[in-house]
């Protein structure tokens, strides 16, 4: 895009669809305001939160940074003055920037936390690029990214990792030190990137007691939470190394929220209008702090998170949103043996429109592997080894009709290979997906891999008490492990391989990484198999 085509007078800029819309357009580079200059910051580094790229396409990618010379400033401003600041960027074919292929400028505005999201187009498909930002004379760290293959191409393979659940106070982000050294094309984060409850202990000596609150409810509070997490060097390294595809689960807002219904916060928050304000603040902070395209810019308490990304004709990655459009958890939430409401035909975890969009994509996609990026486990998670069935109703077990519709449609539509990748549970699991769990003769129609947490719940174990119950209660659950880490995936035209990468501890730094187990899915053969 030629920036000169979009240069605006200040009067026209201020009148463009309100300040929020103008701030977004300036932050993406779609508009340029010539009167904005680069302000001196007294020698402070504005790039303390690092750089990132995301949602790669064959011809481009979105870049991200957020200016924050004082990332934990108590008002959530990052220590920035309340004025717009010009940010320049460069994209190059080499890491020394001798072959710059794109350069431009965007404006970081206080309305969006001085974040910028320039969307780069015109790049070559399936290529590695390097990028950096500049404010005044200060250069950012260099980031590395990669475009995806052409939609019509047949790439040989795809390598990626997925991660979730990284409570800051529960451990060190050592997993990301190792992930940043993997040979990957991209990273998928499946939610709980931050937690809404503020650390109650300070093992690292970086939190000022007055900066953060017990639990966050407003935009400054959520901004501070992201700043705390994103100042972690291992997380910055992983962002700078690969393009990320991100979504949220519950803790980016509050525990177990569902649609317009508040979750399980210790502080009563039952006023729907108050909860919508909280959700709007959480969504804005997420956009400000993640490499997301302008299509994901929230409008108040609404945010378009479900989207589809193709990797040639090999993989279609469909990112689901199992929070915004769901009905409230049945039977008061939690775990239940007796809850019959979870079987109600009208109950939904996706919402009718998102479900129709999902099934339409499955019907029309030419990709060999259909991958669903999913927040909470889809497969049944029975916790009673006897004749009863005890499940968590926050997962798809609380929305049985929706699960049955999706899995039945996958089989009826002739989906070649359905694989679901999931976060949330803080354990590693490999399981078969059955068309209807009420029917013991129901066929296996897909595979699900649940990834453990990066840190949440501290040092893990091989198999905990929950795991022993689940292995005894679920014949479709083939593997369970409660260590911390992430999941590495390699998929080609014939086979999907999942490596569960685990750490022996996270409550002190320096843990080594190892592959605890490898499970595979063979082309046209639904279900998981140990390698």
PDB file of N, CA, C and O in Angstrom, residues 160-200:
ATOM      1  N   UNK A 160       4.310 -26.750  13.537  1.00  0.00           N
ATOM      2  CA  UNK A 160       3.869 -25.676  14.416  1.00  0.00           C
ATOM      3  C   UNK A 160       3.815 -26.187  15.852  1.00  0.00           C
ATOM      4  O   UNK A 160       3.944 -27.388  16.116  1.00  0.00           O
ATOM      5  N   UNK A 161       3.637 -25.262  16.780  1.00  0.00           N
ATOM      6  CA  UNK A 161       3.448 -25.613  18.182  1.00  0.00           C
ATOM      7  C   UNK A 161       2.189 -24.934  18.679  1.00  0.00           C
ATOM      8  O   UNK A 161       1.774 -23.901  18.148  1.00  0.00           O
ATOM      9  N   UNK A 162       1.579 -25.542  19.705  1.00  0.00           N
ATOM     10  CA  UNK A 162       0.491 -24.831  20.366  1.00  0.00           C
ATOM     11  C   UNK A 162       0.692 -24.855  21.869  1.00  0.00           C
ATOM     12  O   UNK A 162       1.298 -25.774  22.429  1.00  0.00           O
ATOM     13  N   UNK A 163       0.197 -23.792  22.514  1.00  0.00           N
ATOM     14  CA  UNK A 163       0.421 -23.587  23.941  1.00  0.00           C
ATOM     15  C   UNK A 163      -0.813 -22.915  24.533  1.00  0.00           C
ATOM     16  O   UNK A 163      -1.670 -22.383  23.814  1.00  0.00           O
ATOM     17  N   UNK A 164      -0.873 -22.904  25.869  1.00  0.00           N
ATOM     18  CA  UNK A 164      -1.988 -22.257  26.563  1.00  0.00           C
ATOM     19  C   UNK A 164      -1.660 -22.162  28.049  1.00  0.00           C
ATOM     20  O   UNK A 164      -0.737 -22.813  28.538  1.00  0.00           O
ATOM     21  N   UNK A 165      -2.401 -21.331  28.759  1.00  0.00           N
ATOM     22  CA  UNK A 165      -2.454 -21.332  30.229  1.00  0.00           C
ATOM     23  C   UNK A 165      -1.091 -21.028  30.862  1.00  0.00           C
ATOM     24  O   UNK A 165      -0.326 -21.950  31.180  1.00  0.00           O
ATOM     25  N   UNK A 166      -0.819 -19.765  31.092  1.00  0.00           N
ATOM     26  CA  UNK A 166       0.505 -19.365  31.561  1.00  0.00           C
ATOM     27  C   UNK A 166       0.391 -18.383  32.732  1.00  0.00           C
ATOM     28  O   UNK A 166       0.798 -17.228  32.624  1.00  0.00           O
ATOM     29  N   UNK A 167      -0.143 -18.853  33.857  1.00  0.00           N
ATOM     30  CA  UNK A 167      -0.227 -18.013  35.046  1.00  0.00           C
ATOM     31  C   UNK A 167       1.166 -17.539  35.440  1.00  0.00           C
ATOM     32  O   UNK A 167       2.057 -18.356  35.687  1.00  0.00           O
ATOM     33  N   UNK A 168       1.336 -16.229  35.527  1.00  0.00           N
ATOM     34  CA  UNK A 168       2.669 -15.655  35.746  1.00  0.00           C
ATOM     35  C   UNK A 168       3.266 -16.127  37.060  1.00  0.00           C
ATOM     36  O   UNK A 168       4.433 -16.526  37.139  1.00  0.00           O
ATOM     37  N   UNK A 169       2.492 -16.086  38.138  1.00  0.00           N
ATOM     38  CA  UNK A 169       3.043 -16.378  39.450  1.00  0.00           C
ATOM     39  C   UNK A 169       3.241 -17.863  39.714  1.00  0.00           C
ATOM     40  O   UNK A 169       3.838 -18.244  40.721  1.00  0.00           O
ATOM     41  N   UNK A 170       2.775 -18.724  38.821  1.00  0.00           N
ATOM     42  CA  UNK A 170       2.887 -20.159  39.043  1.00  0.00           C
ATOM     43  C   UNK A 170       4.211 -20.746  38.562  1.00  0.00           C
ATOM     44  O   UNK A 170       4.505 -21.907  38.849  1.00  0.00           O
ATOM     45  N   UNK A 171       4.986 -19.966  37.813  1.00  0.00           N
ATOM     46  CA  UNK A 171       6.247 -20.532  37.355  1.00  0.00           C
ATOM     47  C   UNK A 171       6.922 -19.676  36.305  1.00  0.00           C
ATOM     48  O   UNK A 171       6.370 -18.675  35.837  1.00  0.00           O
ATOM     49  N   UNK A 172       8.112 -20.088  35.934  1.00  0.00           N
ATOM     50  CA  UNK A 172       8.902 -19.374  34.938  1.00  0.00           C
ATOM     51  C   UNK A 172       8.515 -19.841  33.538  1.00  0.00           C
ATOM     52  O   UNK A 172       8.131 -20.992  33.332  1.00  0.00           O
ATOM     53  N   UNK A 173       8.651 -18.938  32.581  1.00  0.00           N
ATOM     54  CA  UNK A 173       8.236 -19.206  31.202  1.00  0.00           C
ATOM     55  C   UNK A 173       9.330 -19.944  30.433  1.00  0.00           C
ATOM     56  O   UNK A 173       9.579 -19.676  29.253  1.00  0.00           O
ATOM     57  N   UNK A 174       9.978 -20.895  31.086  1.00  0.00           N
ATOM     58  CA  UNK A 174      11.075 -21.636  30.468  1.00  0.00           C
ATOM     59  C   UNK A 174      10.631 -22.358  29.196  1.00  0.00           C
ATOM     60  O   UNK A 174      11.425 -22.526  28.259  1.00  0.00           O
ATOM     61  N   UNK A 175       9.370 -22.779  29.157  1.00  0.00           N
ATOM     62  CA  UNK A 175       8.889 -23.478  27.965  1.00  0.00           C
ATOM     63  C   UNK A 175       9.111 -22.646  26.711  1.00  0.00           C
ATOM     64  O   UNK A 175       9.441 -23.192  25.642  1.00  0.00           O
ATOM     65  N   UNK A 176       8.947 -21.344  26.828  1.00  0.00           N
ATOM     66  CA  UNK A 176       9.113 -20.495  25.648  1.00  0.00           C
ATOM     67  C   UNK A 176      10.571 -20.338  25.236  1.00  0.00           C
ATOM     68  O   UNK A 176      10.860 -20.087  24.060  1.00  0.00           O
ATOM     69  N   UNK A 177      11.510 -20.478  26.191  1.00  0.00           N
ATOM     70  CA  UNK A 177      12.925 -20.517  25.795  1.00  0.00           C
ATOM     71  C   UNK A 177      13.155 -21.662  24.814  1.00  0.00           C
ATOM     72  O   UNK A 177      13.856 -21.512  23.799  1.00  0.00           O
ATOM     73  N   UNK A 178      12.579 -22.808  25.113  1.00  0.00           N
ATOM     74  CA  UNK A 178      12.755 -23.977  24.258  1.00  0.00           C
ATOM     75  C   UNK A 178      11.930 -23.862  22.979  1.00  0.00           C
ATOM     76  O   UNK A 178      12.424 -24.209  21.894  1.00  0.00           O
ATOM     77  N   UNK A 179      10.706 -23.373  23.096  1.00  0.00           N
ATOM     78  CA  UNK A 179       9.871 -23.238  21.907  1.00  0.00           C
ATOM     79  C   UNK A 179      10.522 -22.318  20.879  1.00  0.00           C
ATOM     80  O   UNK A 179      10.460 -22.576  19.673  1.00  0.00           O
ATOM     81  N   UNK A 180      11.171 -21.247  21.354  1.00  0.00           N
ATOM     82  CA  UNK A 180      11.807 -20.297  20.438  1.00  0.00           C
ATOM     83  C   UNK A 180      12.951 -20.919  19.656  1.00  0.00           C
ATOM     84  O   UNK A 180      13.365 -20.374  18.627  1.00  0.00           O
ATOM     85  N   UNK A 181      13.452 -22.055  20.105  1.00  0.00           N
ATOM     86  CA  UNK A 181      14.549 -22.725  19.392  1.00  0.00           C
ATOM     87  C   UNK A 181      14.067 -23.873  18.511  1.00  0.00           C
ATOM     88  O   UNK A 181      14.885 -24.554  17.874  1.00  0.00           O
ATOM     89  N   UNK A 182      12.774 -24.111  18.474  1.00  0.00           N
ATOM     90  CA  UNK A 182      12.234 -25.157  17.612  1.00  0.00           C
ATOM     91  C   UNK A 182      12.247 -24.694  16.149  1.00  0.00           C
ATOM     92  O   UNK A 182      12.307 -23.495  15.856  1.00  0.00           O
ATOM     93  N   UNK A 183      12.174 -25.648  15.246  1.00  0.00           N
ATOM     94  CA  UNK A 183      12.086 -25.357  13.807  1.00  0.00           C
ATOM     95  C   UNK A 183      10.605 -25.397  13.424  1.00  0.00           C
ATOM     96  O   UNK A 183      10.056 -26.463  13.133  1.00  0.00           O
ATOM     97  N   UNK A 184       9.949 -24.241  13.455  1.00  0.00           N
ATOM     98  CA  UNK A 184       8.504 -24.149  13.273  1.00  0.00           C
ATOM     99  C   UNK A 184       8.145 -23.145  12.192  1.00  0.00           C
ATOM    100  O   UNK A 184       8.922 -22.237  11.876  1.00  0.00           O
ATOM    101  N   UNK A 185       6.939 -23.295  11.673  1.00  0.00           N
ATOM    102  CA  UNK A 185       6.388 -22.311  10.748  1.00  0.00           C
ATOM    103  C   UNK A 185       5.513 -21.288  11.462  1.00  0.00           C
ATOM    104  O   UNK A 185       5.413 -20.143  11.019  1.00  0.00           O
ATOM    105  N   UNK A 186       4.865 -21.685  12.552  1.00  0.00           N
ATOM    106  CA  UNK A 186       3.989 -20.776  13.278  1.00  0.00           C
ATOM    107  C   UNK A 186       3.682 -21.351  14.656  1.00  0.00           C
ATOM    108  O   UNK A 186       3.991 -22.504  14.956  1.00  0.00           O
ATOM    109  N   UNK A 187       3.046 -20.526  15.495  1.00  0.00           N
ATOM    110  CA  UNK A 187       2.633 -20.903  16.841  1.00  0.00           C
ATOM    111  C   UNK A 187       1.162 -20.558  17.000  1.00  0.00           C
ATOM    112  O   UNK A 187       0.706 -19.503  16.543  1.00  0.00           O
ATOM    113  N   UNK A 188       0.413 -21.446  17.643  1.00  0.00           N
ATOM    114  CA  UNK A 188      -0.991 -21.202  17.964  1.00  0.00           C
ATOM    115  C   UNK A 188      -1.118 -21.110  19.476  1.00  0.00           C
ATOM    116  O   UNK A 188      -0.666 -22.015  20.197  1.00  0.00           O
ATOM    117  N   UNK A 189      -1.719 -20.019  19.959  1.00  0.00           N
ATOM    118  CA  UNK A 189      -1.995 -19.908  21.394  1.00  0.00           C
ATOM    119  C   UNK A 189      -3.491 -20.023  21.601  1.00  0.00           C
ATOM    120  O   UNK A 189      -4.281 -19.265  21.025  1.00  0.00           O
ATOM    121  N   UNK A 190      -3.899 -20.969  22.452  1.00  0.00           N
ATOM    122  CA  UNK A 190      -5.302 -21.351  22.579  1.00  0.00           C
ATOM    123  C   UNK A 190      -5.995 -20.736  23.784  1.00  0.00           C
ATOM    124  O   UNK A 190      -7.110 -21.127  24.111  1.00  0.00           O
ATOM    125  N   UNK A 191      -5.380 -19.758  24.413  1.00  0.00           N
ATOM    126  CA  UNK A 191      -6.086 -19.018  25.439  1.00  0.00           C
ATOM    127  C   UNK A 191      -5.464 -19.104  26.812  1.00  0.00           C
ATOM    128  O   UNK A 191      -4.564 -19.893  27.086  1.00  0.00           O
ATOM    129  N   UNK A 192      -5.976 -18.228  27.728  1.00  0.00           N
ATOM    130  CA  UNK A 192      -5.413 -18.025  29.054  1.00  0.00           C
ATOM    131  C   UNK A 192      -3.962 -17.549  28.945  1.00  0.00           C
ATOM    132  O   UNK A 192      -3.066 -18.022  29.640  1.00  0.00           O
ATOM    133  N   UNK A 193      -3.795 -16.572  28.035  1.00  0.00           N
ATOM    134  CA  UNK A 193      -2.496 -15.915  27.850  1.00  0.00           C
ATOM    135  C   UNK A 193      -2.160 -15.091  29.087  1.00  0.00           C
ATOM    136  O   UNK A 193      -1.004 -15.012  29.504  1.00  0.00           O
ATOM    137  N   UNK A 194      -3.167 -14.435  29.657  1.00  0.00           N
ATOM    138  CA  UNK A 194      -3.041 -13.780  30.959  1.00  0.00           C
ATOM    139  C   UNK A 194      -4.121 -14.353  31.862  1.00  0.00           C
ATOM    140  O   UNK A 194      -5.046 -15.033  31.405  1.00  0.00           O
ATOM    141  N   UNK A 195      -4.000 -14.060  33.149  1.00  0.00           N
ATOM    142  CA  UNK A 195      -5.038 -14.382  34.124  1.00  0.00           C
ATOM    143  C   UNK A 195      -5.506 -13.095  34.778  1.00  0.00           C
ATOM    144  O   UNK A 195      -4.716 -12.170  34.992  1.00  0.00           O
ATOM    145  N   UNK A 196      -6.783 -13.058  35.089  1.00  0.00           N
ATOM    146  CA  UNK A 196      -7.390 -11.829  35.605  1.00  0.00           C
ATOM    147  C   UNK A 196      -7.035 -11.575  37.062  1.00  0.00           C
ATOM    148  O   UNK A 196      -7.174 -10.453  37.555  1.00  0.00           O
ATOM    149  N   UNK A 197      -6.611 -12.608  37.777  1.00  0.00           N
ATOM    150  CA  UNK A 197      -6.223 -12.386  39.165  1.00  0.00           C
ATOM    151  C   UNK A 197      -4.748 -12.007  39.220  1.00  0.00           C
ATOM    152  O   UNK A 197      -3.911 -12.584  38.538  1.00  0.00           O
ATOM    153  N   UNK A 198      -4.464 -11.034  40.047  1.00  0.00           N
ATOM    154  CA  UNK A 198      -3.128 -10.451  40.107  1.00  0.00           C
ATOM    155  C   UNK A 198      -2.244 -11.290  41.024  1.00  0.00           C
ATOM    156  O   UNK A 198      -2.721 -11.863  42.010  1.00  0.00           O
ATOM    157  N   UNK A 199      -0.956 -11.416  40.715  1.00  0.00           N
ATOM    158  CA  UNK A 199      -0.063 -12.207  41.563  1.00  0.00           C
ATOM    159  C   UNK A 199      -0.138 -11.809  43.028  1.00  0.00           C
ATOM    160  O   UNK A 199      -0.052 -10.633  43.367  1.00  0.00           O
ATOM    161  N   UNK A 200      -0.287 -12.815  43.887  1.00  0.00           N
ATOM    162  CA  UNK A 200      -0.322 -12.553  45.327  1.00  0.00           C
ATOM    163  C   UNK A 200       1.044 -12.789  45.968  1.00  0.00           C
ATOM    164  O   UNK A 200       1.183 -12.711  47.179  1.00  0.00           O
TER     165      UNK A 200
END
